[in-house]
Short mmCIF file of C-alpha atoms in Angstrom, two decimals:
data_model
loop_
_atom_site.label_atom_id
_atom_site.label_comp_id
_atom_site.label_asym_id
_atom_site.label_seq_id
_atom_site.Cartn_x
_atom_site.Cartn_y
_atom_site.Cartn_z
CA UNK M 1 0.00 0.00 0.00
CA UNK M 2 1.34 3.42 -0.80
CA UNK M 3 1.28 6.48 1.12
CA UNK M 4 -2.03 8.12 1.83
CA UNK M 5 -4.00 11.01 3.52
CA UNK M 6 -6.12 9.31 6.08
CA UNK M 7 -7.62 12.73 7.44
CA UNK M 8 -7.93 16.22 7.46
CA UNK M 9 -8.92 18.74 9.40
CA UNK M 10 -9.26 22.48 10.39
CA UNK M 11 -10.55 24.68 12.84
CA UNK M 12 -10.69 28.29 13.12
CA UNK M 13 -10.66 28.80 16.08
CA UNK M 14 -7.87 28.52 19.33
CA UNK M 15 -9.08 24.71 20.83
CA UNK M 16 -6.83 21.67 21.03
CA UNK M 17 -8.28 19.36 18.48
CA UNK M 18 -9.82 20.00 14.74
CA UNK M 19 -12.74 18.63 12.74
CA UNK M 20 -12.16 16.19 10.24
CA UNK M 21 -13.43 17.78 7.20
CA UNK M 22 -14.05 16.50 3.79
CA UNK M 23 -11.20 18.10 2.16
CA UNK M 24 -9.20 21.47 3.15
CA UNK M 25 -7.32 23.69 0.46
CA UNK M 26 -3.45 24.83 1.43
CA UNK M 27 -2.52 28.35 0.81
CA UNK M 28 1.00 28.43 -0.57
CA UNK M 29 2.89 31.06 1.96
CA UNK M 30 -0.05 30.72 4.55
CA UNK M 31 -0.98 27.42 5.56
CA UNK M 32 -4.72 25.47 5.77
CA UNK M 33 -7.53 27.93 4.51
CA UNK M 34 -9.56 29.05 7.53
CA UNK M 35 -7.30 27.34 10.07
CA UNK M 36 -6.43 29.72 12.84
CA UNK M 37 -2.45 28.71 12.73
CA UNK M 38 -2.55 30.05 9.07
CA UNK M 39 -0.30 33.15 8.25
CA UNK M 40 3.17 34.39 7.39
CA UNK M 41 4.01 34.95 10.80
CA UNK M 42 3.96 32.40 14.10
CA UNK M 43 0.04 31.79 15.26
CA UNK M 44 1.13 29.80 17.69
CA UNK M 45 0.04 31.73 21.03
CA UNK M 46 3.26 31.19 23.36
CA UNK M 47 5.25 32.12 20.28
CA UNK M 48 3.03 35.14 19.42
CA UNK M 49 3.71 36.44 22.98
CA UNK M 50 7.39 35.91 22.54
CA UNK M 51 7.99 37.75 18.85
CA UNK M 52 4.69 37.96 16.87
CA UNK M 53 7.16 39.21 14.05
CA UNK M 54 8.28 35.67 13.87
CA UNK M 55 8.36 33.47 10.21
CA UNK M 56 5.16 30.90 10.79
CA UNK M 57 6.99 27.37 10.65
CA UNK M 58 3.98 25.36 11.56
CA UNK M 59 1.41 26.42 8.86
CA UNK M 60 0.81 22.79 8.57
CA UNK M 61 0.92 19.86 11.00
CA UNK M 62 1.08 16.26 9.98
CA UNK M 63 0.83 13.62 12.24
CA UNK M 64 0.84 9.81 10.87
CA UNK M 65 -1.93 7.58 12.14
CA UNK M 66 0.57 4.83 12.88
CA UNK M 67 0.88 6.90 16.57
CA UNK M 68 -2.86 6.21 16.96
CA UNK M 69 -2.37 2.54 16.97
CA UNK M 70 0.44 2.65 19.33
CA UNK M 71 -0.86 4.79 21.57
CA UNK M 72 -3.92 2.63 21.92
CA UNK M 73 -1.85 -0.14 23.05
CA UNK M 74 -1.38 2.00 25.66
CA UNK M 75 -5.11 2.13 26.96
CA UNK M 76 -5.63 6.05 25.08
CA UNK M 77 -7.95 6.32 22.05
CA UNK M 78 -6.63 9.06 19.95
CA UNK M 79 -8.59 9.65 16.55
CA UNK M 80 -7.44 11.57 13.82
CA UNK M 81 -7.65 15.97 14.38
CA UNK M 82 -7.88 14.69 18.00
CA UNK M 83 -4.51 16.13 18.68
CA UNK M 84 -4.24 19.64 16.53
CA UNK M 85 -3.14 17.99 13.24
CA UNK M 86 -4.43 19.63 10.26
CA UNK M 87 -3.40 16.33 8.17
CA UNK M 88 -3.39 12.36 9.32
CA UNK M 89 -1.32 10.09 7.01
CA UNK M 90 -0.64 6.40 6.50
CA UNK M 91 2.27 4.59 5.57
CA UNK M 92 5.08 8.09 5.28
CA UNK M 93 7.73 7.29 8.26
CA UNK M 94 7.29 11.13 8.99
CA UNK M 95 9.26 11.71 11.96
CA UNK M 96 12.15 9.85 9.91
CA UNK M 97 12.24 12.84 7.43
CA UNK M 98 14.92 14.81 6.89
CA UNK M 99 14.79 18.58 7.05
CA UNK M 100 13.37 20.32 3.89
CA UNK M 101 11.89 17.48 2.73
CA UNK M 102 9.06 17.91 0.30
CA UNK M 103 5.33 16.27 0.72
CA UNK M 104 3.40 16.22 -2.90
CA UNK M 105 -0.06 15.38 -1.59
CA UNK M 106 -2.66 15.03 -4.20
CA UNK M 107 -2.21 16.38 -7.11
CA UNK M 108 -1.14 20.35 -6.57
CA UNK M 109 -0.63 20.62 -2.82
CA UNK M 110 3.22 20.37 -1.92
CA UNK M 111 4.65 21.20 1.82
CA UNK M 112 7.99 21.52 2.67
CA UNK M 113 8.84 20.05 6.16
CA UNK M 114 10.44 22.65 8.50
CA UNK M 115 10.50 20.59 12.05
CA UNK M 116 9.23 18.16 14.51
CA UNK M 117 5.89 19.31 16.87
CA UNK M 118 7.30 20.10 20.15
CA UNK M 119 4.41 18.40 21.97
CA UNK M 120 2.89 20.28 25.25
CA UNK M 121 0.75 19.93 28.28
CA UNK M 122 -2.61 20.41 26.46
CA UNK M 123 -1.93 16.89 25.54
CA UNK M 124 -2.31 15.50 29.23
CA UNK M 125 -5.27 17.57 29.53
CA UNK M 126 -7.02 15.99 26.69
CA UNK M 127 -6.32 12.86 28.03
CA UNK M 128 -4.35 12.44 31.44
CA UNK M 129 -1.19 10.60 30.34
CA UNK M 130 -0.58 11.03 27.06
CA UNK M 131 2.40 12.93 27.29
CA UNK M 132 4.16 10.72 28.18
CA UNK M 133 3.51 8.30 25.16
CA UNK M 134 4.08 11.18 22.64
CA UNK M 135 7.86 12.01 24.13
CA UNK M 136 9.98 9.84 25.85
CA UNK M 137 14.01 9.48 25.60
CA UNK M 138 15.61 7.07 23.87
CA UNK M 139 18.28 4.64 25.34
CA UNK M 140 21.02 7.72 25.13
CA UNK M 141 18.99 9.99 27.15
CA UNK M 142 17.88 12.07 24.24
CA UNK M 143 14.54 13.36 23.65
CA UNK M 144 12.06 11.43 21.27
CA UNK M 145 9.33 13.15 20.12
CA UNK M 146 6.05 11.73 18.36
CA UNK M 147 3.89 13.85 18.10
CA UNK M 148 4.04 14.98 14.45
CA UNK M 149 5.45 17.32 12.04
CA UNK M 150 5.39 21.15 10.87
CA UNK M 151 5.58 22.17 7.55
CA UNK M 152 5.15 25.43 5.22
CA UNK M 153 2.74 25.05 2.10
CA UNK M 154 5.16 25.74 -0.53
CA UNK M 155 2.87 25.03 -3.51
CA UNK M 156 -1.46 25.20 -2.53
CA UNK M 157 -4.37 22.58 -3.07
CA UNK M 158 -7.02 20.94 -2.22
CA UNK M 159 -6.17 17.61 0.02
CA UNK M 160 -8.98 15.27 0.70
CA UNK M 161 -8.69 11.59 2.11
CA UNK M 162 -7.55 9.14 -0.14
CA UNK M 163 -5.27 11.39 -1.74
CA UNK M 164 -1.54 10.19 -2.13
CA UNK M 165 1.45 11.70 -0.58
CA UNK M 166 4.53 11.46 -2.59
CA UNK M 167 7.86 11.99 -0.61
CA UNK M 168 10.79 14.24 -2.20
CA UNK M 169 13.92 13.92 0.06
CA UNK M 170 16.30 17.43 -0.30
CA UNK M 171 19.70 17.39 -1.97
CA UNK M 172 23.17 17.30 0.10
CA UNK M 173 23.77 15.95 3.42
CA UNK M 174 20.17 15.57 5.43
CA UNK M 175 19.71 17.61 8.84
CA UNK M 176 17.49 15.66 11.03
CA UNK M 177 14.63 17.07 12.50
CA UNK M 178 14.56 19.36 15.04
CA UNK M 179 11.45 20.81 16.73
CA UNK M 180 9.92 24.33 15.52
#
């Protein structure tokens, strides 16, 4: 099976998780039509109220559904939109991507991946625990984080369910990602 758009979802307004939608269309500069992270500059509110003058890195998050499942083996029930993302994808080994990667999903849309979700407390209050399954450390002591990606919408679209995701990998030597 290829790689696929399970979900997506938008919300205009400041809450913790989004409504799956039927499709959503991606502004190239700005980010998810209507969604209130889209812009030029940071949305994000604790970034806002550190330099609203900031370059918006996370028009676009992308979290892969493959975190549902193992989170549920974990007791928590996490559906798509459930945890912010704008898009939920199948079979793309997203937090394995190097920085500046490029995500061709359907047939216009194209992101460009900037940096990993740094996932926060609102996650715990949407369900008491799951923190803790969405970053860890790894057996060096370093931080793992699960939650997702960020990305800029370099070329716009519409992206529905269904719709593949084609992966284009950046020239040169690959920087890992690091969270935005």
């Amino acid at each position: 099976m290829g790689s696929t758009v399970t979900a997506v979802s938008s919300n205009g307004e400041y809450a913790f998780t989004k409504p799956n939608r039927p499709e959503i269309t991606l502004l190239a500069g700005l980010g998810v039509e209507g969604d209130v992270h889209a812009g030029v500059t940071v949305k994000h509110r604790s970034r806002m109220a550190q330099d609203p003058t900031q370059p918006n890195l996370r028009q676009v998050h992308l979290i892969h559904e493959e975190l549902f499942e193992e989170v549920a083996e974990a007791g928590f029930t996490v559906r798509p939109g459930d945890l912010g993302e704008n898009i939920t994808t199948q079979g793309v080994d997203l937090l394995g991507l190097p920085t500046g990667t490029l995500l061709h999903i359907g047939t216009e849309a194209v992101v460009e991946v900037t940096g990993l979700r740094n996932p926060c407390v609102q996650i715990d209050a949407f369900q008491d625990g799951l923190l803790k399954q969405v970053v860890g450390r790894d057996d060096a002591g370093a931080i793992v984080r699960k939650a997702g990606i960020m990305g800029i919408v370099r070329n716009g679209g519409r992206v529905r369910p269904g719709d593949a995701v084609q992966v284009e990998f950046p020239e040169g030597p690959h920087r890992p990602l690091e969270r935005v």
